[in-house]
Coordinates of C-alpha atoms in Angstrom, one line a residue:
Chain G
X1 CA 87.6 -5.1 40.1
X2 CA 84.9 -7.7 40.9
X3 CA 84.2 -5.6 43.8
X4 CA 82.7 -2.7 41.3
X5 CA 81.1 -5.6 39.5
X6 CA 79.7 -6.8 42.3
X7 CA 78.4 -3.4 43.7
X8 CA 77.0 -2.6 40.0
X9 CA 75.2 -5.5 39.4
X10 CA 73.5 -5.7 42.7
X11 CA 72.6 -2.0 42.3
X12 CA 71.1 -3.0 39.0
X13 CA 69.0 -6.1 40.5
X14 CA 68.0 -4.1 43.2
X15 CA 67.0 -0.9 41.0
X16 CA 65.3 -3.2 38.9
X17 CA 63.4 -5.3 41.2
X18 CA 62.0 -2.3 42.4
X19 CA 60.7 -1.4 39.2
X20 CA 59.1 -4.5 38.6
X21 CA 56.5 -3.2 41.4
X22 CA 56.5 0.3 40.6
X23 CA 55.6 0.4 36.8
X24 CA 52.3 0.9 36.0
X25 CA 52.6 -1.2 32.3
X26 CA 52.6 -4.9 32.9
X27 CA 55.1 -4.8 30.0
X28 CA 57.2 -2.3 31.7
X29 CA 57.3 -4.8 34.7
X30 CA 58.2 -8.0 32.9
X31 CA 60.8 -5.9 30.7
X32 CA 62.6 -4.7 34.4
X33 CA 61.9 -8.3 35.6
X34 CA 64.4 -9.3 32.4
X35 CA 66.8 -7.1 33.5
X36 CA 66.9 -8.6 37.3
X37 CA 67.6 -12.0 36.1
X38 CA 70.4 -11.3 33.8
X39 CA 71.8 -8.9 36.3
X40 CA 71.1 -12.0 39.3
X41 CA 73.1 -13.9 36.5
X42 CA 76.0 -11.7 36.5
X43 CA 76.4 -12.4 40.2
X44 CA 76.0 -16.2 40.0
X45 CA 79.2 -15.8 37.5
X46 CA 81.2 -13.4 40.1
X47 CA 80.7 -16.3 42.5
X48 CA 81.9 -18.7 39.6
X49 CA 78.6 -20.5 39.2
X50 CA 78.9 -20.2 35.6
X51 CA 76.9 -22.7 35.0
X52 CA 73.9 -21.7 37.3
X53 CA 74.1 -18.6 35.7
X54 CA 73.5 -19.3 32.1
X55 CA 70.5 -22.0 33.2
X56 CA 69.3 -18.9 35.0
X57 CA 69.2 -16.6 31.5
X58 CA 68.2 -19.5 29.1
X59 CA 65.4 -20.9 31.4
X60 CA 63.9 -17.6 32.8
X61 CA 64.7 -14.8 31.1
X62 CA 65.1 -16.6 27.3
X63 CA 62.4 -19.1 27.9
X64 CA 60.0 -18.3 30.2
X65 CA 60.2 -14.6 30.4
X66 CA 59.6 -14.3 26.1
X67 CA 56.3 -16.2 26.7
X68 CA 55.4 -13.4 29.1
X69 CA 56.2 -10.9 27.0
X70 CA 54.6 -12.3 23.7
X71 CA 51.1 -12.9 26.1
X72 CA 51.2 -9.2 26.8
X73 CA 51.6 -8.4 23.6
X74 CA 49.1 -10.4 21.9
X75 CA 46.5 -9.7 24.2
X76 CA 48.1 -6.0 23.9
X77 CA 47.5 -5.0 27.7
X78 CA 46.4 -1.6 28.7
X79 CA 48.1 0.1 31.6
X80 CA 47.1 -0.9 35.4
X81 CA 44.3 1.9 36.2
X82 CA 43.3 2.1 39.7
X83 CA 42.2 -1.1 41.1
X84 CA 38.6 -1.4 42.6
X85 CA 37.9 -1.0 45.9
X86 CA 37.1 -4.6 46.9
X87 CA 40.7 -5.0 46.7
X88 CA 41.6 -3.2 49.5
X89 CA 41.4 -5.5 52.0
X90 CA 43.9 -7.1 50.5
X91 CA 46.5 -4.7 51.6
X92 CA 45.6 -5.4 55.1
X93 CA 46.8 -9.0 54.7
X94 CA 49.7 -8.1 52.2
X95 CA 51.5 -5.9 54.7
X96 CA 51.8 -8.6 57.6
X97 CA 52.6 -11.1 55.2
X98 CA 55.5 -9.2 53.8
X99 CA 56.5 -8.2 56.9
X100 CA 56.6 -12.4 57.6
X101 CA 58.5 -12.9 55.0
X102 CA 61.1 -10.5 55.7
X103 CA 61.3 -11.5 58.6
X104 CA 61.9 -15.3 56.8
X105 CA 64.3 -14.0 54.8
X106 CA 66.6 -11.9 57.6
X107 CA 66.9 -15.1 59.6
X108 CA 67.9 -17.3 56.6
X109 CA 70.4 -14.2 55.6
X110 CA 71.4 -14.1 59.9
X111 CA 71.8 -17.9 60.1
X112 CA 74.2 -18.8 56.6
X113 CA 78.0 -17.6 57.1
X114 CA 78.8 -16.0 53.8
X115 CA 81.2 -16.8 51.8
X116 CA 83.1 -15.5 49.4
X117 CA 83.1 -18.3 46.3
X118 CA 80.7 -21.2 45.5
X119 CA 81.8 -24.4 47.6
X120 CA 84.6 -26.4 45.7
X121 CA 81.8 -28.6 44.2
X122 CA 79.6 -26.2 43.1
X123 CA 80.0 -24.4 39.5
X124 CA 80.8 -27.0 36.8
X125 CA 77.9 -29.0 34.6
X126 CA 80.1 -32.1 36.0
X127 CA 79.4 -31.8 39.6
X128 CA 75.5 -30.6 39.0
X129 CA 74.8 -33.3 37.1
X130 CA 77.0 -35.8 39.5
X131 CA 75.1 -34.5 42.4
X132 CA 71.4 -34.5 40.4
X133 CA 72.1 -38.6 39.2
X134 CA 73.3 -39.6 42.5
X135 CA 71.9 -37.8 45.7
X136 CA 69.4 -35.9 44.4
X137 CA 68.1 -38.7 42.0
X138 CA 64.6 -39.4 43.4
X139 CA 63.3 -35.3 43.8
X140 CA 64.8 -35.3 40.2
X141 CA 62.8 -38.1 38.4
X142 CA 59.5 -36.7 40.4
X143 CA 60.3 -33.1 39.0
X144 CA 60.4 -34.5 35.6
X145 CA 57.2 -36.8 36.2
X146 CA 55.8 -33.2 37.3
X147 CA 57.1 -31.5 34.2
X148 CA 55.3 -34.4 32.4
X149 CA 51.8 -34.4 33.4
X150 CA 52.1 -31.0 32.7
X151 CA 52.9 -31.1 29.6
X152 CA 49.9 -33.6 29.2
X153 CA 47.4 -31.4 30.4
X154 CA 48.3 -28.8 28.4
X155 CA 47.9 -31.0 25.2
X156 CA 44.7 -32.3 27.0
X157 CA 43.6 -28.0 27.4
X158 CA 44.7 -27.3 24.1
X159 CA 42.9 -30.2 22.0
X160 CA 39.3 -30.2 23.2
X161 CA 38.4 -33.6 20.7
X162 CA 41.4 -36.0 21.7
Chain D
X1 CA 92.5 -1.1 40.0
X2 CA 95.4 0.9 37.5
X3 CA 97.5 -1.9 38.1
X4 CA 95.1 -4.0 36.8
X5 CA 94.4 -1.6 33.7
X6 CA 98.3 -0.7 32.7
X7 CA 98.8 -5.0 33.3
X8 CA 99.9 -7.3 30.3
X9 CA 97.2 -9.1 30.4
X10 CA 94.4 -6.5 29.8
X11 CA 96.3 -5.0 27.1
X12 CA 97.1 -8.3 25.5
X13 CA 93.0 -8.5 26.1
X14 CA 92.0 -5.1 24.7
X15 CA 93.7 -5.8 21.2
X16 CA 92.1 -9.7 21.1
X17 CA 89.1 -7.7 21.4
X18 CA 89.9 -4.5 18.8
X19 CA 91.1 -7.3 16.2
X20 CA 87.8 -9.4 16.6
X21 CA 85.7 -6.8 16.9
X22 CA 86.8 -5.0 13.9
X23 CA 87.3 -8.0 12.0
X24 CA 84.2 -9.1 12.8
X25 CA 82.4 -5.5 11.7
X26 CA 84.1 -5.6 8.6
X27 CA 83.3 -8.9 7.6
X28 CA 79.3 -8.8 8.4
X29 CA 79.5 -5.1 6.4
X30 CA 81.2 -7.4 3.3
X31 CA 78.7 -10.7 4.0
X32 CA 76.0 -8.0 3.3
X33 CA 77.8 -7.2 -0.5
X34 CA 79.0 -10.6 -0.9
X35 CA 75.1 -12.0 -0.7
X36 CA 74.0 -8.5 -2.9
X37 CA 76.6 -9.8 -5.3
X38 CA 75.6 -13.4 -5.4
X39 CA 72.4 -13.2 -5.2
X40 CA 72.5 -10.9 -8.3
X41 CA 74.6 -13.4 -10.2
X42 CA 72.0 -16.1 -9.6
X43 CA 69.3 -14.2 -10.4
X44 CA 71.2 -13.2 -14.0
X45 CA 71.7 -9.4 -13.1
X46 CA 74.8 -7.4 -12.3
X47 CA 74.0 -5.9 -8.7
X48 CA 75.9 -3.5 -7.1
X49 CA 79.0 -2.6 -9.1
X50 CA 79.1 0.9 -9.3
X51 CA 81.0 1.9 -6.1
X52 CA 84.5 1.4 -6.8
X53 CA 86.1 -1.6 -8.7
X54 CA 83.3 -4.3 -8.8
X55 CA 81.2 -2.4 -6.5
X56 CA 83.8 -3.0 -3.4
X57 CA 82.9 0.3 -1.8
X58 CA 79.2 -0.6 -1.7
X59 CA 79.5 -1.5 2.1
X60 CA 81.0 2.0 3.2
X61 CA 78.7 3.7 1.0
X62 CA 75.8 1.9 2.2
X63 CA 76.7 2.7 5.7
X64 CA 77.1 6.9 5.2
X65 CA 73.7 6.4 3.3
X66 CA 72.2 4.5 6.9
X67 CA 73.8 7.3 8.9
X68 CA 72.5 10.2 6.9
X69 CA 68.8 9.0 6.2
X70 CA 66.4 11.6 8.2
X71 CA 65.0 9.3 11.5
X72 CA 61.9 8.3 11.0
X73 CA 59.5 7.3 14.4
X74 CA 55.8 6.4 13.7
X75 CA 53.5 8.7 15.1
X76 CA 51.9 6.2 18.0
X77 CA 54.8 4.3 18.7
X78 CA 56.4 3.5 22.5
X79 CA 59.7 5.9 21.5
X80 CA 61.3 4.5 24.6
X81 CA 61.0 0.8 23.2
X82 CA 60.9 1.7 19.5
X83 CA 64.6 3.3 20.0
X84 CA 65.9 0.3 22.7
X85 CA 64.9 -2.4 20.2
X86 CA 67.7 -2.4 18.0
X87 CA 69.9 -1.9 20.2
X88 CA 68.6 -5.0 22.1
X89 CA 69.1 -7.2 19.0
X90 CA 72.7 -5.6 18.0
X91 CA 74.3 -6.5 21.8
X92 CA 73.6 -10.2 22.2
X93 CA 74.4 -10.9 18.7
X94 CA 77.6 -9.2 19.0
X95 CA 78.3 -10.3 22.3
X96 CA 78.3 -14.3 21.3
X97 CA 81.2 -13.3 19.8
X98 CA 83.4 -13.1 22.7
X99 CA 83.7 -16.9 23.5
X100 CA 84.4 -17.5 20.0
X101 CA 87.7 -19.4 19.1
X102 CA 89.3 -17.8 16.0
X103 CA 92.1 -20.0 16.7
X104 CA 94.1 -21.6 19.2
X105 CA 95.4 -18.0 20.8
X106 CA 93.0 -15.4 19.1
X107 CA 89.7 -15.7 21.6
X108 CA 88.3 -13.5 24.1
X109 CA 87.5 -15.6 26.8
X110 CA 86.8 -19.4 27.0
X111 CA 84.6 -20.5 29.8
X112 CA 83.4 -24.2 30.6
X113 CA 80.2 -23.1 29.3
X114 CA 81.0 -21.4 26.3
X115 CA 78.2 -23.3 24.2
X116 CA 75.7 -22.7 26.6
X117 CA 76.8 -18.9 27.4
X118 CA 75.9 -18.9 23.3
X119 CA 72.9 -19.7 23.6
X120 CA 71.6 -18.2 26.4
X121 CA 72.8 -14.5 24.8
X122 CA 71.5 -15.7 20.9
X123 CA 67.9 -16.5 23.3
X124 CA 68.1 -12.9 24.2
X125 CA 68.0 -11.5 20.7
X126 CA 64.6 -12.3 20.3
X127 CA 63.9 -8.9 22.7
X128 CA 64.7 -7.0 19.6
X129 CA 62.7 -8.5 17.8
X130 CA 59.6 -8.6 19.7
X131 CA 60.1 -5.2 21.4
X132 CA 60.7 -3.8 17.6
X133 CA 57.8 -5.8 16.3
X134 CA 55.4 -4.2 19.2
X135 CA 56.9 -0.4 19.6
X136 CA 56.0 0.2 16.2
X137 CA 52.6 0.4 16.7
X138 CA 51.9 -1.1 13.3
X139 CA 49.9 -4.6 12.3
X140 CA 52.6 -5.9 10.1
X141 CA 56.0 -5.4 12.0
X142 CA 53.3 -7.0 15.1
X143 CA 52.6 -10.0 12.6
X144 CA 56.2 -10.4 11.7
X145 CA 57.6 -10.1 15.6
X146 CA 54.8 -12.6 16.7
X147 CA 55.6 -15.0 13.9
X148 CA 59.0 -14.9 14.5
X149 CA 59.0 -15.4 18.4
X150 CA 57.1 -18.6 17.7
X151 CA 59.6 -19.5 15.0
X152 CA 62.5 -19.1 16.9
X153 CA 60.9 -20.4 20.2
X154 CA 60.4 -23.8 18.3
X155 CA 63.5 -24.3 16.9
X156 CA 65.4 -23.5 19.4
X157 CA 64.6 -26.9 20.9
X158 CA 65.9 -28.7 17.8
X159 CA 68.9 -26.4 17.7
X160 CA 70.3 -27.0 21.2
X161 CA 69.1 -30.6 21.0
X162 CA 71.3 -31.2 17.8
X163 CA 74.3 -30.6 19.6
X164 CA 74.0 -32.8 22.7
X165 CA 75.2 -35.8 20.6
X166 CA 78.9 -33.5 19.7
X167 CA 78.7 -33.1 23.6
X168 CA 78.4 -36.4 24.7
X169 CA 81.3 -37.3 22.4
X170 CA 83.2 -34.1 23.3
X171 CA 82.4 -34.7 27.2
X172 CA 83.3 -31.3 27.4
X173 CA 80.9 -27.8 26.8
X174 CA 84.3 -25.4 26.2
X175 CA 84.2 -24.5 22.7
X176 CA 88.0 -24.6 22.8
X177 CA 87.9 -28.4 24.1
X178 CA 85.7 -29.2 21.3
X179 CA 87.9 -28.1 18.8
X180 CA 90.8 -29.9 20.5
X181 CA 89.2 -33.0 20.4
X182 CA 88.7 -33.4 17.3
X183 CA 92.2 -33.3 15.9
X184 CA 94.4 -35.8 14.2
X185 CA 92.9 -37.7 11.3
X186 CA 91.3 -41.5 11.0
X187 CA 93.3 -44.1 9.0
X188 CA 95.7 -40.9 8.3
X189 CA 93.0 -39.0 5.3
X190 CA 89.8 -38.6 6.9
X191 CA 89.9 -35.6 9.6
X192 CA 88.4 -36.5 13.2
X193 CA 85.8 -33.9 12.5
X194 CA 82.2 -35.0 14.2
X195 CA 80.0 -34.4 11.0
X196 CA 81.2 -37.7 10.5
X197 CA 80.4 -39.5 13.8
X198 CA 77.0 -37.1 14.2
X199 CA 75.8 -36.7 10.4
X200 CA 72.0 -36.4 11.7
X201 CA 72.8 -34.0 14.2
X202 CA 74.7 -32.1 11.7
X203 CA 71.7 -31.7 9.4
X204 CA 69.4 -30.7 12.0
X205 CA 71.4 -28.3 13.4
X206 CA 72.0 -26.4 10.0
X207 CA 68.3 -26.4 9.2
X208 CA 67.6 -25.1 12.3
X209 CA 70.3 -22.8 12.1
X210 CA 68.4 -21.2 9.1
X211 CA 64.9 -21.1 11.0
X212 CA 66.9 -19.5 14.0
X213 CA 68.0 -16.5 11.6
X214 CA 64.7 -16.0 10.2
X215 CA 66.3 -16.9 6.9
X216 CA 64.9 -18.1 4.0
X217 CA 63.2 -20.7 2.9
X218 CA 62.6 -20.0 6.6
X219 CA 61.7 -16.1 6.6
X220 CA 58.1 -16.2 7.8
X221 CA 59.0 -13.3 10.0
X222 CA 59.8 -11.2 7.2
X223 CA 58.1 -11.8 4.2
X224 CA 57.7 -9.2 2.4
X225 CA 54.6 -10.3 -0.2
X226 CA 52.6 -11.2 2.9
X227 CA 54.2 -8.8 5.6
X228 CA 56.2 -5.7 3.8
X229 CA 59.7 -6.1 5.8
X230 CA 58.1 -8.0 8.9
X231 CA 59.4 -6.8 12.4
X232 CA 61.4 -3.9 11.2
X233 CA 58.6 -2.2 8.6
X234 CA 58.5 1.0 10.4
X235 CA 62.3 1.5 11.0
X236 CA 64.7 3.4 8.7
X237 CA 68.5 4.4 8.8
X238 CA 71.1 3.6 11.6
X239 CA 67.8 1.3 13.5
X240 CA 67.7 -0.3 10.6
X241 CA 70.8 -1.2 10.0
X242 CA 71.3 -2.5 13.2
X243 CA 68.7 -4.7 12.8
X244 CA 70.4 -5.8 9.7
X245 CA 74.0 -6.2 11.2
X246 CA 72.6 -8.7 13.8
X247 CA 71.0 -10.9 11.7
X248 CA 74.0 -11.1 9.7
X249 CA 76.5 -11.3 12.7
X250 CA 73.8 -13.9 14.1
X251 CA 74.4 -16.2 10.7
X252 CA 77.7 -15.6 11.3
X253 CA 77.5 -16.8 14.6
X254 CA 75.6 -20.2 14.0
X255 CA 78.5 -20.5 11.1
X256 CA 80.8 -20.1 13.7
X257 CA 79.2 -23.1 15.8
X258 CA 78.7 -25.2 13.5
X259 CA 82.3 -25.1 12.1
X260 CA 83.5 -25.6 16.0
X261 CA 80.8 -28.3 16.7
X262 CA 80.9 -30.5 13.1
X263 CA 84.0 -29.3 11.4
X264 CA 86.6 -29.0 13.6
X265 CA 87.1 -25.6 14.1
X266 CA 90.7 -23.9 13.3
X267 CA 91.8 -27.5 12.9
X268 CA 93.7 -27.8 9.4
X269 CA 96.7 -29.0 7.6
X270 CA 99.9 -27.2 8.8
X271 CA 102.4 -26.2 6.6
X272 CA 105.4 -23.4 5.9
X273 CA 107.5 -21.0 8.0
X274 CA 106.1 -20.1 12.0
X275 CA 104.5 -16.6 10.6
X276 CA 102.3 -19.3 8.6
X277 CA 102.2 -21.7 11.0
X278 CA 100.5 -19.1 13.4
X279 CA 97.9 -17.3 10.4
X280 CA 96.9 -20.8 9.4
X281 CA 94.5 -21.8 12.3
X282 CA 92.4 -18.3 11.6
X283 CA 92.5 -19.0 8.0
X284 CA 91.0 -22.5 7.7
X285 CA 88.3 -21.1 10.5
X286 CA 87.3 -18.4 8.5
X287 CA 87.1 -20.0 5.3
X288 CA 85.0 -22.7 6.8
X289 CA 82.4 -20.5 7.8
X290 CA 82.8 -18.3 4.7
X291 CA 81.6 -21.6 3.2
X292 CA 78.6 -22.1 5.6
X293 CA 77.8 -18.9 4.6
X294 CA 78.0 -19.6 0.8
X295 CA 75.7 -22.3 1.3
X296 CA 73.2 -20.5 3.2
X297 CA 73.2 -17.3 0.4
X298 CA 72.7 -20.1 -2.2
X299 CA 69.6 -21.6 -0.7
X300 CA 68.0 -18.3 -0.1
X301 CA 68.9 -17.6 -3.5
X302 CA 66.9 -20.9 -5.4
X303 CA 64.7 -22.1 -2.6
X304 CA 61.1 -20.8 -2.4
X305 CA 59.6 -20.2 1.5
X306 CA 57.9 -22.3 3.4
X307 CA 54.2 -21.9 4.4
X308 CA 54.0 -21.2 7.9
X309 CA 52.1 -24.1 9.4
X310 CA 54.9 -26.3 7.0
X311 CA 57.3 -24.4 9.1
X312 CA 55.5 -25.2 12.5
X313 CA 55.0 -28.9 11.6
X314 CA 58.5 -29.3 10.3
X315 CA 59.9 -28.2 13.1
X316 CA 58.1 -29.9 16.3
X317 CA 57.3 -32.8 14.2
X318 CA 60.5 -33.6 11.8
X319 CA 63.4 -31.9 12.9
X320 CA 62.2 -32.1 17.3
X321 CA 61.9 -36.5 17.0
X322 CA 64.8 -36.7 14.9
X323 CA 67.0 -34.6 17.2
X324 CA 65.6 -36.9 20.4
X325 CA 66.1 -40.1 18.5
X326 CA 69.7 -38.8 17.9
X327 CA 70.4 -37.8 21.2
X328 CA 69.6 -41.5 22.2
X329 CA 71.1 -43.7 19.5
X330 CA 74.5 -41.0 20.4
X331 CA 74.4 -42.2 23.9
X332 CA 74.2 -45.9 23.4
X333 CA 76.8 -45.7 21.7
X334 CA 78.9 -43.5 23.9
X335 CA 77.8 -45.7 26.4
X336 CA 78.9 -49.6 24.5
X337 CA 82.3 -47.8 23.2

């Protein structure tokens, strides 16, 4: 049973991933790019990372992804036409610099043993947020410095008269 | 794979999910008459009471009418999207369902992240509306979706901030937990609900609630004097009616939550012979959230809306600091106790 699960949602990331660089539409794209992360969430829960998984949708795909989507609407995007030709070079440096980062990924993929489940610790809100407030307490507090300044510059973009 | 299919378990599953599925269809097709009706008596007029005694059919009747209505696209409008929109609004709304408990045996499934599961599928529902509000191809149903993706984007914040204070009391995100722990009573009268420890975040979570369903005095996205019918202007019959049905099964579902979160959920006296015993749970669950929707019907029925900067400023500058200021005073206390 999970097996089929498994073998369907990957099909379905992997189908729509593609997609996300084959449509022409930007909203086409971001709309495909919605269906990868629920479908990357539907993994996380076959490995029982439950909780990874519904960060996943409520953060990307029900947060971020819906600001996306109202920016294309609003500025109501017309369809990619062909690009100009000062682009092209481009191409020359994307193809080694995929190839790079396959190459990245293969020996990440070579190097980790898989395995079946999510380590005993992983999963539960418990143990993320054990692990966040005592190990990983310092790149935590920096990350939400981060978030903050952020959020202060956009105030200090948005409200030209302060 | 047919073991698993013919197993007791999956069929014990399959009618869980028949008996809430239906149930749950059947009751948003009757919330739909029971506001007509209400509304109507409010408002000093009859409403619908022609279909059978008191007008009792209305719901089936409305339904064949929805079914048999001639399908209507606008002439410029993405068909692809303009058909996947309602669709993408009916499943989440539907699908929150599923981690529901009904009562201590009659739920689906019950994760350790049932109340974030919730809102991570009620976060997808907004698709619908933006994908119906753009398909269209139309100026109003665009107002209305970009109005209401703002809206809900807002309160959102406020509404998952509400409950963190009924978390850190709870210590627990099961929905099932949640209702567990708040059983028994307090000086053997007063129920251990947490609308009594958490009356702030109670309050902010059902006026949020109402923003999040695009309800009135809330219904910016829909209004029809400025905005015809909002997102779903240009849609007619079955679409339509989807639309409809998730909005409804998405107040039910915030009903639903707050009953588990601030009222205790199936909790209730107990009383009479084990057939009783065993209805009771479902009973006192359902009637609590038939009065949450009660309430809700009555306020869109005597309150007038909102204006919508009044909506944006009550939202990130009311509702947002009180929710924060909750979530901290919540977890002094947790923490002194």
């Amino acid at each position: 049973m999970i097996q089929i699960l498994f073998m369907f949602f990957a099909a379905l990331a992997l189908g729509s991933a593609i997609n996300v660089l084959v449509q022409k539409h930007v909203l086409y794209s971001s709309l495909s790019l919605i269906v990868l992360l629920t479908s990357v969430s539907a993994l996380f829960v076959l490995l029982q990372a439950e909780f990874l998984a519904v960060i996943n949708v409520i953060v990307y795909a029900g947060a971020i992804m819906v600001l996306f989507v109202f920016v294309i609407m609003l500025l109501n995007l017309p369809a990619d036409e062909e690009r100009a030709d000062r682009l092209r070079w481009l191409k020359l440096v994307g193809i080694p610099m995929g190839l790079f980062l396959l190459l990245m990924i293969g020996r990440t993929v070579w190097r980790v043993a898989a395995s079946p489940t999510a380590p005993e610790i992983g999963g539960t809100a418990q143990a993320i947020g054990a692990s966040l407030f005592t190990d990983y307490i310092l790149p935590f507090e920096l990350t939400s410095l981060l978030i903050l300044i952020a959020l202060m510059g956009a105030v200090v973009f948005a409200k030209k008269d302060l | 794979m047919i073991e698993y299919f013919s197993s007791r378990e999956f069929l014990l599953m399959l009618v869980k999910m028949i008996v809430i599925f239906g149930g749950v269809m059947t009751a948003l097709a009757y919330t739909t008459y029971v506001e007509r009706r209400l509304m109507a008596f409010v408002q000093m007029r009859p409403g619908p009471n022609r279909v059978g005694p008191m007008g009792l059919l209305q719901p089936l009747a409305d339904g064949a009418k929805f079914l048999l209505k001639e399908q209507i696209v606008p002439a410029n409008a993405n068909v692809l999207l303009y058909y996947l929109a309602p669709i993408v609004s009916m499943i989440p709304a539907l699908l929150s369902f599923s981690v529901i408990p009904f009562g201590p045996d009659l739920k689906i499934a019950d994760t350790n992240v049932s109340l974030l599961f919730i809102f991570a599928i009620t976060s997808l529902g907004v698709y619908g509306i933006v994908l119906g509000g753009w398909a269209s191809n139309s100026k109003y149903p665009l107002m209305g979706a970009m109005r209401a993706t703002a809206q809900m984007l807002s309160y959102e914040l406020s509404l998952t901030l509400s409950v963190v204070g009924v978390l850190m009391i709870a210590n627990t995100l099961s929905l099932n937990s949640i209702v567990l722990s708040q059983q028994g009573t307090w000086f053997g009268f007063i129920p251990r609900w947490n609308i009594f420890l958490q009356p702030f975040g109670f309050i902010i979570y059902v006026l949020s609630g109402i923003a999040e369903t695009n309800r009135l005095p809330f219904d910016l996205a829909e209004s029809e004097q400025e905005l015809v019918a909002g997102w779903h202007t240009e849609y007619s019959g079955m679409k339509f009616a989807m639309f409809f049905l998730a909005e409804y099964a998405n107040m039910v579902t915030v009903s639903a939550l707050a009953t588990i979160m601030f009222l205790g959920g199936w909790n209730g006296p107990m009383f009479g012979p084990w057939w009783l015993q065993m209805a009771l749970p479902t009973v006192w669950f359902v009637l609590k959230i038939s009065g949450f929707l009660f309430v809700y019907m009555l306020i869109r029925a005597t309150i007038p809306r909102f204006r919508y900067d009044q909506l944006m400023k009550f939202g990130w500058k009311v509702l947002l600091p009180i929710a924060l200021a909750n979530i901290v005073l919540t977890s002094f206390f947790v923490a002194i106790s």
